[in-house]
mmCIF file of C-alpha atoms in Angstrom:
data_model
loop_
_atom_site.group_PDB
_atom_site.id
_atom_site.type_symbol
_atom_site.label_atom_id
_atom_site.label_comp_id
_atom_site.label_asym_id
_atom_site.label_seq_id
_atom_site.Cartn_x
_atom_site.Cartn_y
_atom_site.Cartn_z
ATOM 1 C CA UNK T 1 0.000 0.000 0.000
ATOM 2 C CA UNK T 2 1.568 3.433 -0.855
ATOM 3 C CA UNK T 3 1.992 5.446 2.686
ATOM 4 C CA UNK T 4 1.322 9.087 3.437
ATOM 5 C CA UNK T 5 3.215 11.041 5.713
ATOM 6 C CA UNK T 6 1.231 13.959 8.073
ATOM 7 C CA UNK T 7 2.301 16.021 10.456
ATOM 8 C CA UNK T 8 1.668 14.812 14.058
ATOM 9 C CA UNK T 9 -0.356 17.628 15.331
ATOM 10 C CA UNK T 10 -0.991 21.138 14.284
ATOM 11 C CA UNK T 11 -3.166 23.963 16.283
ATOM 12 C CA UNK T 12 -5.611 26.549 14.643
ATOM 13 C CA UNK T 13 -7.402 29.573 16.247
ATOM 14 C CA UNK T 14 -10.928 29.398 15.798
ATOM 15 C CA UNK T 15 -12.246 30.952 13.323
ATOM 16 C CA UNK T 16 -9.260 30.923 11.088
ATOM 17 C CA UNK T 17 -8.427 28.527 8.420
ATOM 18 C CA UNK T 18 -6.650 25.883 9.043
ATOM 19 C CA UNK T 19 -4.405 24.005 6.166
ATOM 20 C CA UNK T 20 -3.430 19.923 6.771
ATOM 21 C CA UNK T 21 -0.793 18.821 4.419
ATOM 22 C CA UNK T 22 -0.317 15.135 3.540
ATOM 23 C CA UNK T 23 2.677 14.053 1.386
ATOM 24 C CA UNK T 24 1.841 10.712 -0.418
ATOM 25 C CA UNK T 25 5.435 10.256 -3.001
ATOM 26 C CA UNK T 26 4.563 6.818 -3.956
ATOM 27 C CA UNK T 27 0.939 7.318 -5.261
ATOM 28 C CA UNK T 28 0.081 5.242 -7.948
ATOM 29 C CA UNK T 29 -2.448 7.011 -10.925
ATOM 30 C CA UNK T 30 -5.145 5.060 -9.937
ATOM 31 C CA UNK T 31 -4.928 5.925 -6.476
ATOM 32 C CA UNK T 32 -7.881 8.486 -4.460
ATOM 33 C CA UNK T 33 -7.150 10.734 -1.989
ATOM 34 C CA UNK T 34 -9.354 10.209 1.013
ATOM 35 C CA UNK T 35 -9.796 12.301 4.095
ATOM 36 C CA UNK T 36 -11.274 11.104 7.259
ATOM 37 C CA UNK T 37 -11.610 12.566 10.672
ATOM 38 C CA UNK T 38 -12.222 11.160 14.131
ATOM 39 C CA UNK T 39 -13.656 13.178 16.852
ATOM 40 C CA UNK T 40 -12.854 11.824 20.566
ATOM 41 C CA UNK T 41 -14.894 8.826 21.382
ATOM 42 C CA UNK T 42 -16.592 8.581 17.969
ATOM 43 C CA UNK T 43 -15.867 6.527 14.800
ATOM 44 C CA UNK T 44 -14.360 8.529 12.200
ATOM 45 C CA UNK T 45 -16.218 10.150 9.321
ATOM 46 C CA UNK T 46 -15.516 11.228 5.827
ATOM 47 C CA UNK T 47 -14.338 14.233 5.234
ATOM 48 C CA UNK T 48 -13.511 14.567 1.596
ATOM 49 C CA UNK T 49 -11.411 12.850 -1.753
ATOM 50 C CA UNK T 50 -10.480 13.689 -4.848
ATOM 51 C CA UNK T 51 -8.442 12.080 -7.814
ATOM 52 C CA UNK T 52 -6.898 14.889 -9.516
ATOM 53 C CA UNK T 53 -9.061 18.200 -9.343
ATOM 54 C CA UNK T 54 -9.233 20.305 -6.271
ATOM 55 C CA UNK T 55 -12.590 19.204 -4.647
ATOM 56 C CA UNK T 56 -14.777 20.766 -2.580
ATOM 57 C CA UNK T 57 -17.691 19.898 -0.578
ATOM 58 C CA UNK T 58 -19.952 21.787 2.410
ATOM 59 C CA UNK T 59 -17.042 20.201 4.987
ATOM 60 C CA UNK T 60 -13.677 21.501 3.595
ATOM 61 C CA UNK T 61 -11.282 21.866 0.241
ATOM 62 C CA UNK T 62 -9.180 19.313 -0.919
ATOM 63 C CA UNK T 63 -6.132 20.940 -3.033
ATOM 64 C CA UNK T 64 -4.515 18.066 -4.978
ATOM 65 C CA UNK T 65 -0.416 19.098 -6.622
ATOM 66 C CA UNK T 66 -0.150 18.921 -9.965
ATOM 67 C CA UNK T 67 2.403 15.427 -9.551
ATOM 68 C CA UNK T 68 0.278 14.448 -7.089
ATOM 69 C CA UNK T 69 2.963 13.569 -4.866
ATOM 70 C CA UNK T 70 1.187 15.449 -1.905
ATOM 71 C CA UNK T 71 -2.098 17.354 -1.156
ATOM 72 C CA UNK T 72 -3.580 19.924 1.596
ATOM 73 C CA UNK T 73 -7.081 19.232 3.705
ATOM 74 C CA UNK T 74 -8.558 22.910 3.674
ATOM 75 C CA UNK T 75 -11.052 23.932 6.719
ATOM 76 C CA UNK T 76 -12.347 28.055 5.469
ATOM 77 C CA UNK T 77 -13.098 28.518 9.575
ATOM 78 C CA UNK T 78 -12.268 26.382 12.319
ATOM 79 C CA UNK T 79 -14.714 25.388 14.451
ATOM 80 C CA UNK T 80 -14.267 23.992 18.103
ATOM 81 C CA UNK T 81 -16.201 21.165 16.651
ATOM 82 C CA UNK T 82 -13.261 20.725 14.208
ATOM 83 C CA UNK T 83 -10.972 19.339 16.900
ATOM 84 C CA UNK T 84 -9.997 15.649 15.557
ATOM 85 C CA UNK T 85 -7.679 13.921 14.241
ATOM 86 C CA UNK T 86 -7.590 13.846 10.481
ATOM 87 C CA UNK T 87 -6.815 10.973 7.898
ATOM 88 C CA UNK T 88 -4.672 11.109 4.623
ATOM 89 C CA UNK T 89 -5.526 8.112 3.239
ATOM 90 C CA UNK T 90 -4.632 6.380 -0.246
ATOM 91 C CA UNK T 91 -7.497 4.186 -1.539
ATOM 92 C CA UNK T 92 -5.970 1.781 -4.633
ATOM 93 C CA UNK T 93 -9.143 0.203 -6.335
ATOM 94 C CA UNK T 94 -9.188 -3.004 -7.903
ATOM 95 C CA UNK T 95 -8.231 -5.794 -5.655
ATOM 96 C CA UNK T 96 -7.576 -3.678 -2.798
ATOM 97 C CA UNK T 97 -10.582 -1.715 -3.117
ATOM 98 C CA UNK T 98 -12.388 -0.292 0.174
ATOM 99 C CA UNK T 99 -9.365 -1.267 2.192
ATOM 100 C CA UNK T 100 -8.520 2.034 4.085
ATOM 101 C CA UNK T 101 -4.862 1.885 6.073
ATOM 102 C CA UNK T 102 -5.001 4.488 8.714
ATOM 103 C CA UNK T 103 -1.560 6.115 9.616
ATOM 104 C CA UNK T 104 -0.890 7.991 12.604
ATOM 105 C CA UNK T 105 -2.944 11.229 11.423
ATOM 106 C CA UNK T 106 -3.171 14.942 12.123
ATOM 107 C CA UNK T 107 -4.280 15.616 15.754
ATOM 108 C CA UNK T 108 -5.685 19.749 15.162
ATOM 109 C CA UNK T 109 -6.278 21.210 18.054
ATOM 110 C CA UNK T 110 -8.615 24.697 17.620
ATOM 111 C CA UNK T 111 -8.239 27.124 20.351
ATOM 112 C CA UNK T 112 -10.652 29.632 21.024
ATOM 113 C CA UNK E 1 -25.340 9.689 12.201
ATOM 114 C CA UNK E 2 -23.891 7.233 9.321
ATOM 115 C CA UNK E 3 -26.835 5.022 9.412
ATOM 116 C CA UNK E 4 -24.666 2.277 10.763
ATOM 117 C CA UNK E 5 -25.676 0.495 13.615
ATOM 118 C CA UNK E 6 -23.338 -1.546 16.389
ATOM 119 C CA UNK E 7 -24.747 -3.586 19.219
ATOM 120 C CA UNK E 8 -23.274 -3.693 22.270
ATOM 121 C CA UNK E 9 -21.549 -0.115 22.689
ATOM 122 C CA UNK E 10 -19.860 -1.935 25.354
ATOM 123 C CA UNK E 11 -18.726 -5.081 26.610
ATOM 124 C CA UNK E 12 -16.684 -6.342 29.228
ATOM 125 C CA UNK E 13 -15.740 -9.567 29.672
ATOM 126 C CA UNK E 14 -12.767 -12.515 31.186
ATOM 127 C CA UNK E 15 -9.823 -14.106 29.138
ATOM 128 C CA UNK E 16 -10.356 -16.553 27.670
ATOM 129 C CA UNK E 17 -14.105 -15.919 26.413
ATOM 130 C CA UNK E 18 -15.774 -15.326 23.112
ATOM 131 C CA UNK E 19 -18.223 -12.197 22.276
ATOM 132 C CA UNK E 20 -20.134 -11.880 19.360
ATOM 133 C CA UNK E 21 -19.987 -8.305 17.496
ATOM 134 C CA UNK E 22 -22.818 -6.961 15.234
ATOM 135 C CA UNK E 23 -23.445 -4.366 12.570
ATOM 136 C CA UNK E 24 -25.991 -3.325 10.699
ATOM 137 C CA UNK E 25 -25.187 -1.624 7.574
ATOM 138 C CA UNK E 26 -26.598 1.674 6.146
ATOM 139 C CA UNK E 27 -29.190 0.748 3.970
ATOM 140 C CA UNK E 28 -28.191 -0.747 0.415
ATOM 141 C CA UNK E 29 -24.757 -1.063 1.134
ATOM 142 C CA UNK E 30 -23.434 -4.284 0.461
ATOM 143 C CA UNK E 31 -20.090 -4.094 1.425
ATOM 144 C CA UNK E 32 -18.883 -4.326 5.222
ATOM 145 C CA UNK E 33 -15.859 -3.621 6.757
ATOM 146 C CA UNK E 34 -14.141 -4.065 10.546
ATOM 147 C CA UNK E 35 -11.175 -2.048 11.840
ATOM 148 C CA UNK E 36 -9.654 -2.385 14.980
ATOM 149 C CA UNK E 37 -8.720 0.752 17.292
ATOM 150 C CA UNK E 38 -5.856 0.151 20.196
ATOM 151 C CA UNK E 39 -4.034 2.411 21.340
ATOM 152 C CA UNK E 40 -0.617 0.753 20.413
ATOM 153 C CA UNK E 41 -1.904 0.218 16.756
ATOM 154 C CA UNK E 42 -4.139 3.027 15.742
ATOM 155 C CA UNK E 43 -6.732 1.758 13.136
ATOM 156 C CA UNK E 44 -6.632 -1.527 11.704
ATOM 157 C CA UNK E 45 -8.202 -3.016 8.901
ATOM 158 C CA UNK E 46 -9.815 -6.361 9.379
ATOM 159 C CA UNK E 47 -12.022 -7.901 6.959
ATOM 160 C CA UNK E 48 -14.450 -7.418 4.261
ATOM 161 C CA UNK E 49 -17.746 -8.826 2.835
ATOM 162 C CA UNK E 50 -19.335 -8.101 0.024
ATOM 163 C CA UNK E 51 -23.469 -9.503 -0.411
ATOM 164 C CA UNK E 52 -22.250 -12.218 2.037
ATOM 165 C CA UNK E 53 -18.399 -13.461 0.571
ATOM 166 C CA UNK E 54 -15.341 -12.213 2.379
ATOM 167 C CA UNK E 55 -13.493 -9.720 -0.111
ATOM 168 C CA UNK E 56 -10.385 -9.240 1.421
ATOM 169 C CA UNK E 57 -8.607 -9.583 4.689
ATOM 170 C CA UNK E 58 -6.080 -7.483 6.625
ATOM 171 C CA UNK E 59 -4.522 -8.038 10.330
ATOM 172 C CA UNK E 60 -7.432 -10.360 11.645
ATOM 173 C CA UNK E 61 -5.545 -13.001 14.381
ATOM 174 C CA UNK E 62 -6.735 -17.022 13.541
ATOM 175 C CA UNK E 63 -8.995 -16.245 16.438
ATOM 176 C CA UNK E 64 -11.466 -13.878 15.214
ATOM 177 C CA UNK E 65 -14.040 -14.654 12.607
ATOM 178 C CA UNK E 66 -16.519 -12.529 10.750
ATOM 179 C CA UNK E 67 -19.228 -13.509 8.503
ATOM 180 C CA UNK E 68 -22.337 -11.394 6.774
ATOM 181 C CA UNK E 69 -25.772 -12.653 6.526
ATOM 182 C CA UNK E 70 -28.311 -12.756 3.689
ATOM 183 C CA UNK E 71 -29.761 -9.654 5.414
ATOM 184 C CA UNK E 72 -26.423 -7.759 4.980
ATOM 185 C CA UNK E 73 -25.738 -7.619 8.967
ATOM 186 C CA UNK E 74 -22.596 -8.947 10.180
ATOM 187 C CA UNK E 75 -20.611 -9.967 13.107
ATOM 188 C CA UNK E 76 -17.341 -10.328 14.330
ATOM 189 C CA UNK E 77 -16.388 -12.969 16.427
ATOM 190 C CA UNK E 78 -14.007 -13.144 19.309
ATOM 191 C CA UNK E 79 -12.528 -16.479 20.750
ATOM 192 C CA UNK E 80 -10.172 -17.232 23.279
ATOM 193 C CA UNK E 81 -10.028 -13.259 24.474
ATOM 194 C CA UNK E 82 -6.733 -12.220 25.724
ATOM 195 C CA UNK E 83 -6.067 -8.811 27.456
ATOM 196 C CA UNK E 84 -4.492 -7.315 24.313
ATOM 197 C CA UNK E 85 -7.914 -7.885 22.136
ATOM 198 C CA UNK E 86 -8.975 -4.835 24.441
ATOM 199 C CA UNK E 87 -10.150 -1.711 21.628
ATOM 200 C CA UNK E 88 -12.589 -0.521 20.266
ATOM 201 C CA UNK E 89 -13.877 -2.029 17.079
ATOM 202 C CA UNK E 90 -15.573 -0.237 14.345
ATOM 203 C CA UNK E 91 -17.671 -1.598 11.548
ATOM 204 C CA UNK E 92 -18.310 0.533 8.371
ATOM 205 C CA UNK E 93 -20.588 0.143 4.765
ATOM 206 C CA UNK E 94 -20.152 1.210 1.754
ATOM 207 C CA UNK E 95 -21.804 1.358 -1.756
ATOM 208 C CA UNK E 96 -18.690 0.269 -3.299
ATOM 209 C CA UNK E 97 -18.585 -3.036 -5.185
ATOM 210 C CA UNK E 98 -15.056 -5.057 -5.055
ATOM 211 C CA UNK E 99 -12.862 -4.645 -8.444
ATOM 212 C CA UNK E 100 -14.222 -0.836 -8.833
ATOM 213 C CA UNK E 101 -11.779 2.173 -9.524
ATOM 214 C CA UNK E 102 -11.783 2.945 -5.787
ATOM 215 C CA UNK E 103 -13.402 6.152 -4.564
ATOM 216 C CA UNK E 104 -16.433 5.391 -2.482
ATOM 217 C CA UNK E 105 -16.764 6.550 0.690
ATOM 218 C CA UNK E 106 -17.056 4.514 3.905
ATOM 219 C CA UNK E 107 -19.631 5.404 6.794
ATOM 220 C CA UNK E 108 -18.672 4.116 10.031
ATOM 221 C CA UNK E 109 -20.271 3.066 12.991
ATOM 222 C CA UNK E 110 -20.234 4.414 16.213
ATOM 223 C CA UNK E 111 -18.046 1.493 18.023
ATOM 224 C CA UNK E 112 -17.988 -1.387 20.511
ATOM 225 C CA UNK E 113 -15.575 -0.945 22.844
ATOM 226 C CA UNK E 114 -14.683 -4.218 24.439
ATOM 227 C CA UNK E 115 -12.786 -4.630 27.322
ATOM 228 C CA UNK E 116 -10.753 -7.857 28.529
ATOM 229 C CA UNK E 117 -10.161 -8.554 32.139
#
């Protein structure tokens, strides 16, 4: 499975907007970009994904580099409800298809 | 909420038993996942079923078992307990059929957190 690579924890002012970057070198062309988030004590939820194109949805933007070889989770305003830790996640297809490996993740902390 | 259902929330039981985990999945989704949360391993993949066949399979020990039934629910089962099966366990559906270009999105349940005394 190709890896990403996020920083272990970033903090955000609420409010503001708040940029998670994921670097994911050995992405394949067939490869999606997922996002996921877990909020304490709950199972985590989609957040947004994308191929190629910047995407975005009523939760956040999803900025995709031209190679590929990395992307940024965009939140317009943190919220105190944002606090979480987000997933960068690579989803293959194919045979591996559905089978999400969760790294360590982004644990954003929004102050107030 | 996802629309996915778990039964218990909790459970706490002795080494050396089995539990039974359930899941209902959102409606019309036929494909079912497990993960695994501990605090040593983060989120783990399990297993998957698709309209009743496993799909695929990831870091599930000899001792656990899953299966999905004709009504799309499934379980996970849990022999021979040991302190270190302690986590919580998450099921989650999807729309997605096995062999697609990838891309679907996964709606998790809310947990059982099982606890091994």
């Amino acid at each position: 499975d190709a890896k990403t690579t996020q920083p272990n924890s970033m903090e955000s002012n609420e409010e503001e907007p708040v940029h998670l970057p994921c670097n994911h070198s050995t992405i394949s062309g067939t490869d999606y970009i997922h996002w996921y988030r877990q909020l304490p004590s709950q199972g985590p939820e989609y957040v947004i994904h994308g191929l190629t194109s910047n995407v975005n949805n009523r939760m956040a933007s999803l900025a995709i580099a031209e190679d590929r070889k990395s992307s940024t989770l965009i939140l317009h305003r943190a919220t105190l409800r944002d606090a979480a830790v987000y997933y960068c996640i690579l989803d293959a297809g194919g045979t591996s298809y559905g089978k999400l490996t969760f790294g360590q993740g982004t644990i954003l902390t929004v102050h107030p | 909420d996802s629309g996915v259902t778990q039964t218990p929330k909790h459970l706490i039981t002795a080494t050396g038993q089995r539990v039974t985990l359930r899941c209902s999945p959102r409606s019309g989704d036929l494909s079912v996942y497990w993960y695994q949360q501990s605090l040593d391993q983060g989120l783990q993949f399990l297993i998957q079923y698709y309209n009743g066949e496993e799909r695929a399979k990831g870091n599930i020990l000899e001792r656990f078992s899953a299966q999905q039934f004709p009504d799309l629910h499934s379980e996970l089962n849990l022999s021979s307990l040991e302190l270190g099966d302690s986590a919580l366990y998450f099921c989650a559906s999807s729309p997605e059929v096995p062999g697609g270009a990838g891309g679907d999105t996964q709606y998790f349940g809310p947990g059982t957190r099982l606890t091994v005394l």
